[in-house]
JSON list of C-alpha atoms in Angstrom, two decimals:
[
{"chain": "N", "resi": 1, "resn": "UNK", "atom": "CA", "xyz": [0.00, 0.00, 0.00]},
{"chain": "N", "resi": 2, "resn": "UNK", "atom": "CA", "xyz": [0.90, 3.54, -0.47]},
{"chain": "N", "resi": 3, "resn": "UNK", "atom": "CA", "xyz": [1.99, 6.20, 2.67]},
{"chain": "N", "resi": 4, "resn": "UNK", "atom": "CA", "xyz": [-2.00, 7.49, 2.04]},
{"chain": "N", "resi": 5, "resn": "UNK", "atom": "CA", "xyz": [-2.96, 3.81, 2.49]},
{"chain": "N", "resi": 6, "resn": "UNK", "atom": "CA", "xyz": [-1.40, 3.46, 5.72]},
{"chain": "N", "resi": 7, "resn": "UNK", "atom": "CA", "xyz": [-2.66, 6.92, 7.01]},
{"chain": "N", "resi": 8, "resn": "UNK", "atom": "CA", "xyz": [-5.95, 6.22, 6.27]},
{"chain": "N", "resi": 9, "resn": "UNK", "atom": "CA", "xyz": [-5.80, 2.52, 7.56]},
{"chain": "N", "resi": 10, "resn": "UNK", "atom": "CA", "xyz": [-4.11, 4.52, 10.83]},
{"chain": "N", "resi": 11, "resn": "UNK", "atom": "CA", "xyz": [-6.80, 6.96, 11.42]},
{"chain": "N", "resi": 12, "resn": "UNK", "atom": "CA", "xyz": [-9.99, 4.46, 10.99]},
{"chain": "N", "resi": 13, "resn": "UNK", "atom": "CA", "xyz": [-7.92, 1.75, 13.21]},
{"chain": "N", "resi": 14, "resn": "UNK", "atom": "CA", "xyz": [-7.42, 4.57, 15.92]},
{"chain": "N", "resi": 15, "resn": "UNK", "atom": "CA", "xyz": [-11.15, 5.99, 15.57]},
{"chain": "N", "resi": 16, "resn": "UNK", "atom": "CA", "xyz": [-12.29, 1.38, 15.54]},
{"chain": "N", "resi": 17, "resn": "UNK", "atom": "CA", "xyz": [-10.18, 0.99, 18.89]},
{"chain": "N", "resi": 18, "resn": "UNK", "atom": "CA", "xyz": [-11.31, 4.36, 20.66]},
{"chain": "N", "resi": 19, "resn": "UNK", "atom": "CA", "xyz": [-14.79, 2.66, 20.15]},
{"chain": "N", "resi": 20, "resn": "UNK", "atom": "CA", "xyz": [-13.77, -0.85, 21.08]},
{"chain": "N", "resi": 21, "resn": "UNK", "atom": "CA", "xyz": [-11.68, 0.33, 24.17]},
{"chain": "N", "resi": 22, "resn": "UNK", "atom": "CA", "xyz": [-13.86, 2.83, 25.57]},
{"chain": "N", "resi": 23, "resn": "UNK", "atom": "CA", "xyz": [-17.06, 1.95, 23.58]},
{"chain": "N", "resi": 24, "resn": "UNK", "atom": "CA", "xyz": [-19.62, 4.45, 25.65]},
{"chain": "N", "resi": 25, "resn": "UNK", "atom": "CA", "xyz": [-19.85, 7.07, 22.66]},
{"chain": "N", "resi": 26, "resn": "UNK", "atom": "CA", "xyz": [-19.01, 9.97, 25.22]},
{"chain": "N", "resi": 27, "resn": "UNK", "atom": "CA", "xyz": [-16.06, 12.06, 26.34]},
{"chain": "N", "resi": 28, "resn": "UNK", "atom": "CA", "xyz": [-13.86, 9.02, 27.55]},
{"chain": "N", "resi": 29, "resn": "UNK", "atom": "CA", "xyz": [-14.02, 7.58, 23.80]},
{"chain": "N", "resi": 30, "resn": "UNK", "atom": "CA", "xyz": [-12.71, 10.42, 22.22]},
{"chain": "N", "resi": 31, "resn": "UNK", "atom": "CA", "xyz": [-9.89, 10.85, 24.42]},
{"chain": "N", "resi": 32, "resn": "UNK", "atom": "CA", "xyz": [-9.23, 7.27, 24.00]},
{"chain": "N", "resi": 33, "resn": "UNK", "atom": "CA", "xyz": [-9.39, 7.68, 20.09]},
{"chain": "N", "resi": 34, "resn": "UNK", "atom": "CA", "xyz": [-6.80, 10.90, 21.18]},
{"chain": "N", "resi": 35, "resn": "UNK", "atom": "CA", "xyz": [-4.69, 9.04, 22.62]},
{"chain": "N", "resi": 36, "resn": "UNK", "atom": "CA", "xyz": [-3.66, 5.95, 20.60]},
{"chain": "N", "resi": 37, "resn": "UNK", "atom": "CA", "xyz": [-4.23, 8.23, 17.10]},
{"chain": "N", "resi": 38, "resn": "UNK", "atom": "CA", "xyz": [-1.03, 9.80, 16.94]},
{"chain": "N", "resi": 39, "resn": "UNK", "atom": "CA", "xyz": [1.22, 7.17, 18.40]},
{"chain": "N", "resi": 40, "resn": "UNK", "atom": "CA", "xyz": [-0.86, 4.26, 16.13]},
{"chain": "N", "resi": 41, "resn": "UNK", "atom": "CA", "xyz": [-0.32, 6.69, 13.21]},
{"chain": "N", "resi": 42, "resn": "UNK", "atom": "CA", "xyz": [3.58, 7.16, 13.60]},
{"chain": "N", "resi": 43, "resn": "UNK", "atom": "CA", "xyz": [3.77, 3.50, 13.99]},
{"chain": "N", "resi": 44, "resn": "UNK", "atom": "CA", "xyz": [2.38, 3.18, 11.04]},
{"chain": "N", "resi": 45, "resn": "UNK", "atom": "CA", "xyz": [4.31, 5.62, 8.70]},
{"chain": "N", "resi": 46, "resn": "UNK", "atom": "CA", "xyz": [7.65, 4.17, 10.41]},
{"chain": "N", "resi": 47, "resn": "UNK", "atom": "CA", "xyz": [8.40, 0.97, 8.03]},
{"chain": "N", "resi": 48, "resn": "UNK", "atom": "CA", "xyz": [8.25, 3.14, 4.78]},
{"chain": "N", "resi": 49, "resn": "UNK", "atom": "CA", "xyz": [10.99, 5.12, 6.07]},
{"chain": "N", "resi": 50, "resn": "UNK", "atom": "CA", "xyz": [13.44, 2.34, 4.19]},
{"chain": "N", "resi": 51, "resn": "UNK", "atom": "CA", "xyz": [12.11, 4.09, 1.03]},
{"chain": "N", "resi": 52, "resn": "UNK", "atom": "CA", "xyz": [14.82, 6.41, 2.14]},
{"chain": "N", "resi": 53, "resn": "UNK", "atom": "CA", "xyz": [17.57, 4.75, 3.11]},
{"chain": "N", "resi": 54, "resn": "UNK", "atom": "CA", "xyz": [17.95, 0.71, 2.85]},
{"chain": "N", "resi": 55, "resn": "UNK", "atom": "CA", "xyz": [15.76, -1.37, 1.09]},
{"chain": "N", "resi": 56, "resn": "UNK", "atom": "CA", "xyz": [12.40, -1.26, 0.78]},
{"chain": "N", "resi": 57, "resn": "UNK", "atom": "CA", "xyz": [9.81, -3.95, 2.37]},
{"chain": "N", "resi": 58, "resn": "UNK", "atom": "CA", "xyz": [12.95, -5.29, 3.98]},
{"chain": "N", "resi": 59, "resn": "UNK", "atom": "CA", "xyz": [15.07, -2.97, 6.20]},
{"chain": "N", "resi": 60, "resn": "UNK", "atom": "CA", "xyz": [12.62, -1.71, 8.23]},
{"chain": "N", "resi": 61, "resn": "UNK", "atom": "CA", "xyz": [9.56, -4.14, 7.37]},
{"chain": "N", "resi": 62, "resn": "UNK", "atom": "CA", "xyz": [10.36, -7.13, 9.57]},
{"chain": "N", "resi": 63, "resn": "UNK", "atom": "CA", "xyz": [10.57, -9.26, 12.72]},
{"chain": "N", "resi": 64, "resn": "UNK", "atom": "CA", "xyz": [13.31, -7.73, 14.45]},
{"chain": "N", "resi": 65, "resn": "UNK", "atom": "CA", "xyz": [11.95, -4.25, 14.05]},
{"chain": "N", "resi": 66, "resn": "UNK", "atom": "CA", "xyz": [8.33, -4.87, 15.24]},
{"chain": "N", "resi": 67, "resn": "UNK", "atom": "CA", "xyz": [9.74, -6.94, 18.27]},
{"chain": "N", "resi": 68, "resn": "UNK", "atom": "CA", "xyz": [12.02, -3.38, 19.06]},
{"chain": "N", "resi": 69, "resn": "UNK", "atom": "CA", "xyz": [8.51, -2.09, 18.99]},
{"chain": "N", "resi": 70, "resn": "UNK", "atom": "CA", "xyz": [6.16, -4.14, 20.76]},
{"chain": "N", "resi": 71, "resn": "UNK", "atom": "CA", "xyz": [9.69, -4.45, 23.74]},
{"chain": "N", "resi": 72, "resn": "UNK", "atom": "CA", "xyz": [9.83, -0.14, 24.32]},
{"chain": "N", "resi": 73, "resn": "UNK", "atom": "CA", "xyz": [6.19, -0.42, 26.63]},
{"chain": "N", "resi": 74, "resn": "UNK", "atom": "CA", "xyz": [8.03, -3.11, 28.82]},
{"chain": "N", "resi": 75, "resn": "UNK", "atom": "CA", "xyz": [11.67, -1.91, 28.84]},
{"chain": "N", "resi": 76, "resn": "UNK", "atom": "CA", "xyz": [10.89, 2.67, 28.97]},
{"chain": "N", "resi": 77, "resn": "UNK", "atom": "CA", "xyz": [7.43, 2.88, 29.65]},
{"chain": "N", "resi": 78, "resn": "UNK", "atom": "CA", "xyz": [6.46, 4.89, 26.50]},
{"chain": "N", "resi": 79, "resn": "UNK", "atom": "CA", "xyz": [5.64, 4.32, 22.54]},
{"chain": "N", "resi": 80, "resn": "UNK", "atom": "CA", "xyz": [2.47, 2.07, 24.15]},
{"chain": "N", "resi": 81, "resn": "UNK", "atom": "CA", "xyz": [0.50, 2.01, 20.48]},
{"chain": "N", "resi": 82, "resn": "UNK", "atom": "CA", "xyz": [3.30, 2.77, 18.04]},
{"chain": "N", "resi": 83, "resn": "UNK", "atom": "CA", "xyz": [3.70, -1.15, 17.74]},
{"chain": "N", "resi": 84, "resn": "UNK", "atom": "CA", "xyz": [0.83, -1.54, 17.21]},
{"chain": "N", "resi": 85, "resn": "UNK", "atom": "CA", "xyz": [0.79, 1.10, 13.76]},
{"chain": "N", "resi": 86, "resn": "UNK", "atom": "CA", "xyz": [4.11, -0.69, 12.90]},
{"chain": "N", "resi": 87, "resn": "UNK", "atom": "CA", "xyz": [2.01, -4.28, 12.98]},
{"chain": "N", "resi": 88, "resn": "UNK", "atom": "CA", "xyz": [-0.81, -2.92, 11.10]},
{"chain": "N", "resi": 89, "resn": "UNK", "atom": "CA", "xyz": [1.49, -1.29, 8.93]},
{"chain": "N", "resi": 90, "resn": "UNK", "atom": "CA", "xyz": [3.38, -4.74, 8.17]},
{"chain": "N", "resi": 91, "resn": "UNK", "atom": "CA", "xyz": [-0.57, -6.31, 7.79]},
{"chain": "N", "resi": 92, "resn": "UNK", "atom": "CA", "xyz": [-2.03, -3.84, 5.62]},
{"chain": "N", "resi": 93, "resn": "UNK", "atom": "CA", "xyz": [1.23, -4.37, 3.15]},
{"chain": "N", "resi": 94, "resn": "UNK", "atom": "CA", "xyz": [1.13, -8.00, 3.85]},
{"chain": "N", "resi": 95, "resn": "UNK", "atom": "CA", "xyz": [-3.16, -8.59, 2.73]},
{"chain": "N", "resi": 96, "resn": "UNK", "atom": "CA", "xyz": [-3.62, -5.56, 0.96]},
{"chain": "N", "resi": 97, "resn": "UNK", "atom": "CA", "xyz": [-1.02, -5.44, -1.96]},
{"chain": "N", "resi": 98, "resn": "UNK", "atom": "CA", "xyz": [0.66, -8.04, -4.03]},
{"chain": "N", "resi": 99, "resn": "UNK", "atom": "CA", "xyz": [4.38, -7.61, -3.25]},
{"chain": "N", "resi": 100, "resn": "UNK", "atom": "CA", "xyz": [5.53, -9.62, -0.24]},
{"chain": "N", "resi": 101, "resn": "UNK", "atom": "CA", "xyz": [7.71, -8.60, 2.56]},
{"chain": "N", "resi": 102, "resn": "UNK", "atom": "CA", "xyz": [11.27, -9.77, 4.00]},
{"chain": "N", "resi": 103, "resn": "UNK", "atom": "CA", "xyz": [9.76, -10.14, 7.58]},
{"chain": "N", "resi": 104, "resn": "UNK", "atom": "CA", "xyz": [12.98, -12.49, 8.40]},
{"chain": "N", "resi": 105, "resn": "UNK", "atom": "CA", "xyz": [15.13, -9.51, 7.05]},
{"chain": "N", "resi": 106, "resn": "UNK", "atom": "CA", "xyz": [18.02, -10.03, 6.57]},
{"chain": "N", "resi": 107, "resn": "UNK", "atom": "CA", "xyz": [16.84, -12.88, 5.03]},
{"chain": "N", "resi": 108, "resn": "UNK", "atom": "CA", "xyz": [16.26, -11.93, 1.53]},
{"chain": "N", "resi": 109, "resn": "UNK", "atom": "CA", "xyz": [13.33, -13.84, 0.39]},
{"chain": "N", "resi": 110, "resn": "UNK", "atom": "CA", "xyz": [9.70, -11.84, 0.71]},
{"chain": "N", "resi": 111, "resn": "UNK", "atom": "CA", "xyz": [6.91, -14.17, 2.28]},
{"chain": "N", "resi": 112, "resn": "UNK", "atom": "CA", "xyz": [3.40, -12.70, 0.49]},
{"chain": "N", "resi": 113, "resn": "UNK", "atom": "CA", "xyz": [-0.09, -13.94, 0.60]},
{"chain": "N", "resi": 114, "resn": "UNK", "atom": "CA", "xyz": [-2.24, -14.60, -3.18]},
{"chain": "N", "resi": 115, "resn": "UNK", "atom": "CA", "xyz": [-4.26, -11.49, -2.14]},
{"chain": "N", "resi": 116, "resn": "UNK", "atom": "CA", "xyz": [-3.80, -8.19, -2.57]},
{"chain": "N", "resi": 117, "resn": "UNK", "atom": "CA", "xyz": [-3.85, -5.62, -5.21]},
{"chain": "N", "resi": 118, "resn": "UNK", "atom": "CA", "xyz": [-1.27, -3.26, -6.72]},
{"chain": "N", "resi": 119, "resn": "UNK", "atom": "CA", "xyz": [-0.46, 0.23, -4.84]},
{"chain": "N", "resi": 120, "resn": "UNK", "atom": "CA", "xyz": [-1.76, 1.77, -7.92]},
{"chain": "N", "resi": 121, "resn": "UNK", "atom": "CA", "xyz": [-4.66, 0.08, -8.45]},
{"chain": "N", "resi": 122, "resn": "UNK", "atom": "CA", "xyz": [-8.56, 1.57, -8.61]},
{"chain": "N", "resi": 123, "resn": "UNK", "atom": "CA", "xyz": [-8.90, -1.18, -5.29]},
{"chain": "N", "resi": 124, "resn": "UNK", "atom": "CA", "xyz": [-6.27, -0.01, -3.50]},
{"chain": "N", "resi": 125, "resn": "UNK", "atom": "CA", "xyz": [-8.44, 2.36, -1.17]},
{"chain": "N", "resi": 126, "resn": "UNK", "atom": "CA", "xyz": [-11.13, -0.37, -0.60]},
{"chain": "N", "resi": 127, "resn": "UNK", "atom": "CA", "xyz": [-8.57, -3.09, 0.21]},
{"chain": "N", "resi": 128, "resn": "UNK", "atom": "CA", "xyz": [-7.42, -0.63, 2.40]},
{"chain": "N", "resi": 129, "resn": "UNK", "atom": "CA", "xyz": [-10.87, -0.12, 4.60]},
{"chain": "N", "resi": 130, "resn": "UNK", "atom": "CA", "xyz": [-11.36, -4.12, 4.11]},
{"chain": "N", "resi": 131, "resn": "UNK", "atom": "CA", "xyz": [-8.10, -4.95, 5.43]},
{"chain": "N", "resi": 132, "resn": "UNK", "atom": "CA", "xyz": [-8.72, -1.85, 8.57]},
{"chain": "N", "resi": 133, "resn": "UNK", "atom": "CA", "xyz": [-12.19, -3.59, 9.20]},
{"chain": "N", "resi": 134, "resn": "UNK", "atom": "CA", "xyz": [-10.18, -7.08, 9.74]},
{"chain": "N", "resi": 135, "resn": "UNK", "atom": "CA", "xyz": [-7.76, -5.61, 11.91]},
{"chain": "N", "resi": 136, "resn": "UNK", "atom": "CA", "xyz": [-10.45, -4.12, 13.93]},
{"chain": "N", "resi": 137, "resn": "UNK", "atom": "CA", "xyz": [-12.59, -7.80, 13.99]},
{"chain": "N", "resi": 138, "resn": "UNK", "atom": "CA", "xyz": [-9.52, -9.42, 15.51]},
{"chain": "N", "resi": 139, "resn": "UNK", "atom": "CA", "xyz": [-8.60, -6.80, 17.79]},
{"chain": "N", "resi": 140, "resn": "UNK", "atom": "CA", "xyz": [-12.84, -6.97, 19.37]},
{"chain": "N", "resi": 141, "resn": "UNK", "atom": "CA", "xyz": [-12.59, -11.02, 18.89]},
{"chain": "N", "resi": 142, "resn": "UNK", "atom": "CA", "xyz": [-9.42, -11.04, 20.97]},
{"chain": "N", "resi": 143, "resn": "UNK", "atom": "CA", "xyz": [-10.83, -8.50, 24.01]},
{"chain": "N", "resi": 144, "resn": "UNK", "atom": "CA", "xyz": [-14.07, -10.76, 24.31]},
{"chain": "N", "resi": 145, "resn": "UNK", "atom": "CA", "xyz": [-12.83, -13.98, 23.97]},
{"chain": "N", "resi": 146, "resn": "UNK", "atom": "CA", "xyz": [-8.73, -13.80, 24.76]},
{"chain": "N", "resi": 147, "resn": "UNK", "atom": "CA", "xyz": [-9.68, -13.13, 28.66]},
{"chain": "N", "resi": 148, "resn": "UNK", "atom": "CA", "xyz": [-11.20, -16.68, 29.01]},
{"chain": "N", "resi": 149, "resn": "UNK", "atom": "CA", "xyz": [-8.26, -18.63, 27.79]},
{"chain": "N", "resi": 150, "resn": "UNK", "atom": "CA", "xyz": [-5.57, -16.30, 28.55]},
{"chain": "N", "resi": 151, "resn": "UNK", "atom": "CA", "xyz": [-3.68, -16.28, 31.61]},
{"chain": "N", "resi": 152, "resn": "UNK", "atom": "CA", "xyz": [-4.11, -13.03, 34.21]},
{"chain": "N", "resi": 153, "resn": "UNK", "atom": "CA", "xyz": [-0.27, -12.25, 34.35]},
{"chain": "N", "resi": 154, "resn": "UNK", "atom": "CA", "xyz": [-0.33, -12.06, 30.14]},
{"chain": "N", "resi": 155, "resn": "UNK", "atom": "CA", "xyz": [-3.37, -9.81, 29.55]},
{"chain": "N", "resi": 156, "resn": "UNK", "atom": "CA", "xyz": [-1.84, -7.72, 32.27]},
{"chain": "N", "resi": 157, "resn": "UNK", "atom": "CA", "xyz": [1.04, -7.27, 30.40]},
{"chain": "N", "resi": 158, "resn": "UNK", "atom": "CA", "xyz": [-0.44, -7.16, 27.43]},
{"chain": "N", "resi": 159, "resn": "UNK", "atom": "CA", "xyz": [-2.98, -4.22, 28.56]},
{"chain": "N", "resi": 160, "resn": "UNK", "atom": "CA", "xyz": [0.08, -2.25, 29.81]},
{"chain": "N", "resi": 161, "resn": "UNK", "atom": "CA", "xyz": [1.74, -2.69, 26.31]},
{"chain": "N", "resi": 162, "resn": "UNK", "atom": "CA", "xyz": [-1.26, -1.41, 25.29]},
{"chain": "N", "resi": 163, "resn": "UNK", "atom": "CA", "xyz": [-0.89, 1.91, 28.01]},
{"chain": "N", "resi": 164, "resn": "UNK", "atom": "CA", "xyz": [-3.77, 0.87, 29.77]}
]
Protein backbone atom coordinates (compact mmCIF):
# COMPACT_ATOMS: atom_id res chain seq x y z
CA UNK A 1 0.00 0.00 0.00
CA UNK A 2 0.90 3.54 -0.47
CA UNK A 3 1.99 6.20 2.67
CA UNK A 4 -2.00 7.49 2.04
CA UNK A 5 -2.96 3.81 2.49
CA UNK A 6 -1.40 3.46 5.72
CA UNK A 7 -2.66 6.92 7.01
CA UNK A 8 -5.95 6.22 6.27
CA UNK A 9 -5.80 2.52 7.56
CA UNK A 10 -4.11 4.52 10.83
CA UNK A 11 -6.80 6.96 11.42
CA UNK A 12 -9.99 4.46 10.99
CA UNK A 13 -7.92 1.75 13.21
CA UNK A 14 -7.42 4.57 15.92
CA UNK A 15 -11.15 5.99 15.57
CA UNK A 16 -12.29 1.38 15.54
CA UNK A 17 -10.18 0.99 18.89
CA UNK A 18 -11.31 4.36 20.66
CA UNK A 19 -14.79 2.66 20.15
CA UNK A 20 -13.77 -0.85 21.08
CA UNK A 21 -11.68 0.33 24.17
CA UNK A 22 -13.86 2.83 25.57
CA UNK A 23 -17.06 1.95 23.58
CA UNK A 24 -19.62 4.45 25.65
CA UNK A 25 -19.85 7.07 22.66
CA UNK A 26 -19.01 9.97 25.22
CA UNK A 27 -16.06 12.06 26.34
CA UNK A 28 -13.86 9.02 27.55
CA UNK A 29 -14.02 7.58 23.80
CA UNK A 30 -12.71 10.42 22.22
CA UNK A 31 -9.89 10.85 24.42
CA UNK A 32 -9.23 7.27 24.00
CA UNK A 33 -9.39 7.68 20.09
CA UNK A 34 -6.80 10.90 21.18
CA UNK A 35 -4.69 9.04 22.62
CA UNK A 36 -3.66 5.95 20.60
CA UNK A 37 -4.23 8.23 17.10
CA UNK A 38 -1.03 9.80 16.94
CA UNK A 39 1.22 7.17 18.40
CA UNK A 40 -0.86 4.26 16.13
CA UNK A 41 -0.32 6.69 13.21
CA UNK A 42 3.58 7.16 13.60
CA UNK A 43 3.77 3.50 13.99
CA UNK A 44 2.38 3.18 11.04
CA UNK A 45 4.31 5.62 8.70
CA UNK A 46 7.65 4.17 10.41
CA UNK A 47 8.40 0.97 8.03
CA UNK A 48 8.25 3.14 4.78
CA UNK A 49 10.99 5.12 6.07
CA UNK A 50 13.44 2.34 4.19
CA UNK A 51 12.11 4.09 1.03
CA UNK A 52 14.82 6.41 2.14
CA UNK A 53 17.57 4.75 3.11
CA UNK A 54 17.95 0.71 2.85
CA UNK A 55 15.76 -1.37 1.09
CA UNK A 56 12.40 -1.26 0.78
CA UNK A 57 9.81 -3.95 2.37
CA UNK A 58 12.95 -5.29 3.98
CA UNK A 59 15.07 -2.97 6.20
CA UNK A 60 12.62 -1.71 8.23
CA UNK A 61 9.56 -4.14 7.37
CA UNK A 62 10.36 -7.13 9.57
CA UNK A 63 10.57 -9.26 12.72
CA UNK A 64 13.31 -7.73 14.45
CA UNK A 65 11.95 -4.25 14.05
CA UNK A 66 8.33 -4.87 15.24
CA UNK A 67 9.74 -6.94 18.27
CA UNK A 68 12.02 -3.38 19.06
CA UNK A 69 8.51 -2.09 18.99
CA UNK A 70 6.16 -4.14 20.76
CA UNK A 71 9.69 -4.45 23.74
CA UNK A 72 9.83 -0.14 24.32
CA UNK A 73 6.19 -0.42 26.63
CA UNK A 74 8.03 -3.11 28.82
CA UNK A 75 11.67 -1.91 28.84
CA UNK A 76 10.89 2.67 28.97
CA UNK A 77 7.43 2.88 29.65
CA UNK A 78 6.46 4.89 26.50
CA UNK A 79 5.64 4.32 22.54
CA UNK A 80 2.47 2.07 24.15
CA UNK A 81 0.50 2.01 20.48
CA UNK A 82 3.30 2.77 18.04
CA UNK A 83 3.70 -1.15 17.74
CA UNK A 84 0.83 -1.54 17.21
CA UNK A 85 0.79 1.10 13.76
CA UNK A 86 4.11 -0.69 12.90
CA UNK A 87 2.01 -4.28 12.98
CA UNK A 88 -0.81 -2.92 11.10
CA UNK A 89 1.49 -1.29 8.93
CA UNK A 90 3.38 -4.74 8.17
CA UNK A 91 -0.57 -6.31 7.79
CA UNK A 92 -2.03 -3.84 5.62
CA UNK A 93 1.23 -4.37 3.15
CA UNK A 94 1.13 -8.00 3.85
CA UNK A 95 -3.16 -8.59 2.73
CA UNK A 96 -3.62 -5.56 0.96
CA UNK A 97 -1.02 -5.44 -1.96
CA UNK A 98 0.66 -8.04 -4.03
CA UNK A 99 4.38 -7.61 -3.25
CA UNK A 100 5.53 -9.62 -0.24
CA UNK A 101 7.71 -8.60 2.56
CA UNK A 102 11.27 -9.77 4.00
CA UNK A 103 9.76 -10.14 7.58
CA UNK A 104 12.98 -12.49 8.40
CA UNK A 105 15.13 -9.51 7.05
CA UNK A 106 18.02 -10.03 6.57
CA UNK A 107 16.84 -12.88 5.03
CA UNK A 108 16.26 -11.93 1.53
CA UNK A 109 13.33 -13.84 0.39
CA UNK A 110 9.70 -11.84 0.71
CA UNK A 111 6.91 -14.17 2.28
CA UNK A 112 3.40 -12.70 0.49
CA UNK A 113 -0.09 -13.94 0.60
CA UNK A 114 -2.24 -14.60 -3.18
CA UNK A 115 -4.26 -11.49 -2.14
CA UNK A 116 -3.80 -8.19 -2.57
CA UNK A 117 -3.85 -5.62 -5.21
CA UNK A 118 -1.27 -3.26 -6.72
CA UNK A 119 -0.46 0.23 -4.84
CA UNK A 120 -1.76 1.77 -7.92
CA UNK A 121 -4.66 0.08 -8.45
CA UNK A 122 -8.56 1.57 -8.61
CA UNK A 123 -8.90 -1.18 -5.29
CA UNK A 124 -6.27 -0.01 -3.50
CA UNK A 125 -8.44 2.36 -1.17
CA UNK A 126 -11.13 -0.37 -0.60
CA UNK A 127 -8.57 -3.09 0.21
CA UNK A 128 -7.42 -0.63 2.40
CA UNK A 129 -10.87 -0.12 4.60
CA UNK A 130 -11.36 -4.12 4.11
CA UNK A 131 -8.10 -4.95 5.43
CA UNK A 132 -8.72 -1.85 8.57
CA UNK A 133 -12.19 -3.59 9.20
CA UNK A 134 -10.18 -7.08 9.74
CA UNK A 135 -7.76 -5.61 11.91
CA UNK A 136 -10.45 -4.12 13.93
CA UNK A 137 -12.59 -7.80 13.99
CA UNK A 138 -9.52 -9.42 15.51
CA UNK A 139 -8.60 -6.80 17.79
CA UNK A 140 -12.84 -6.97 19.37
CA UNK A 141 -12.59 -11.02 18.89
CA UNK A 142 -9.42 -11.04 20.97
CA UNK A 143 -10.83 -8.50 24.01
CA UNK A 144 -14.07 -10.76 24.31
CA UNK A 145 -12.83 -13.98 23.97
CA UNK A 146 -8.73 -13.80 24.76
CA UNK A 147 -9.68 -13.13 28.66
CA UNK A 148 -11.20 -16.68 29.01
CA UNK A 149 -8.26 -18.63 27.79
CA UNK A 150 -5.57 -16.30 28.55
CA UNK A 151 -3.68 -16.28 31.61
CA UNK A 152 -4.11 -13.03 34.21
CA UNK A 153 -0.27 -12.25 34.35
CA UNK A 154 -0.33 -12.06 30.14
CA UNK A 155 -3.37 -9.81 29.55
CA UNK A 156 -1.84 -7.72 32.27
CA UNK A 157 1.04 -7.27 30.40
CA UNK A 158 -0.44 -7.16 27.43
CA UNK A 159 -2.98 -4.22 28.56
CA UNK A 160 0.08 -2.25 29.81
CA UNK A 161 1.74 -2.69 26.31
CA UNK A 162 -1.26 -1.41 25.29
CA UNK A 163 -0.89 1.91 28.01
CA UNK A 164 -3.77 0.87 29.77
Amino acid sequence: MNKAGHVLNAVLLSIGLGYILEPAGDFGTFQTIAEVSVPVTLGALFPDVDTAFGRHRKTLHNFLVLGVFVAYPFVFDNLQYVWLGVLTHYVLDLLGSKRGLALLYPWEEEFSLPVGVSTSSKWATPMTLAVTGFELLVVALLLVFAPAYVPPELIEHGTRAFGL
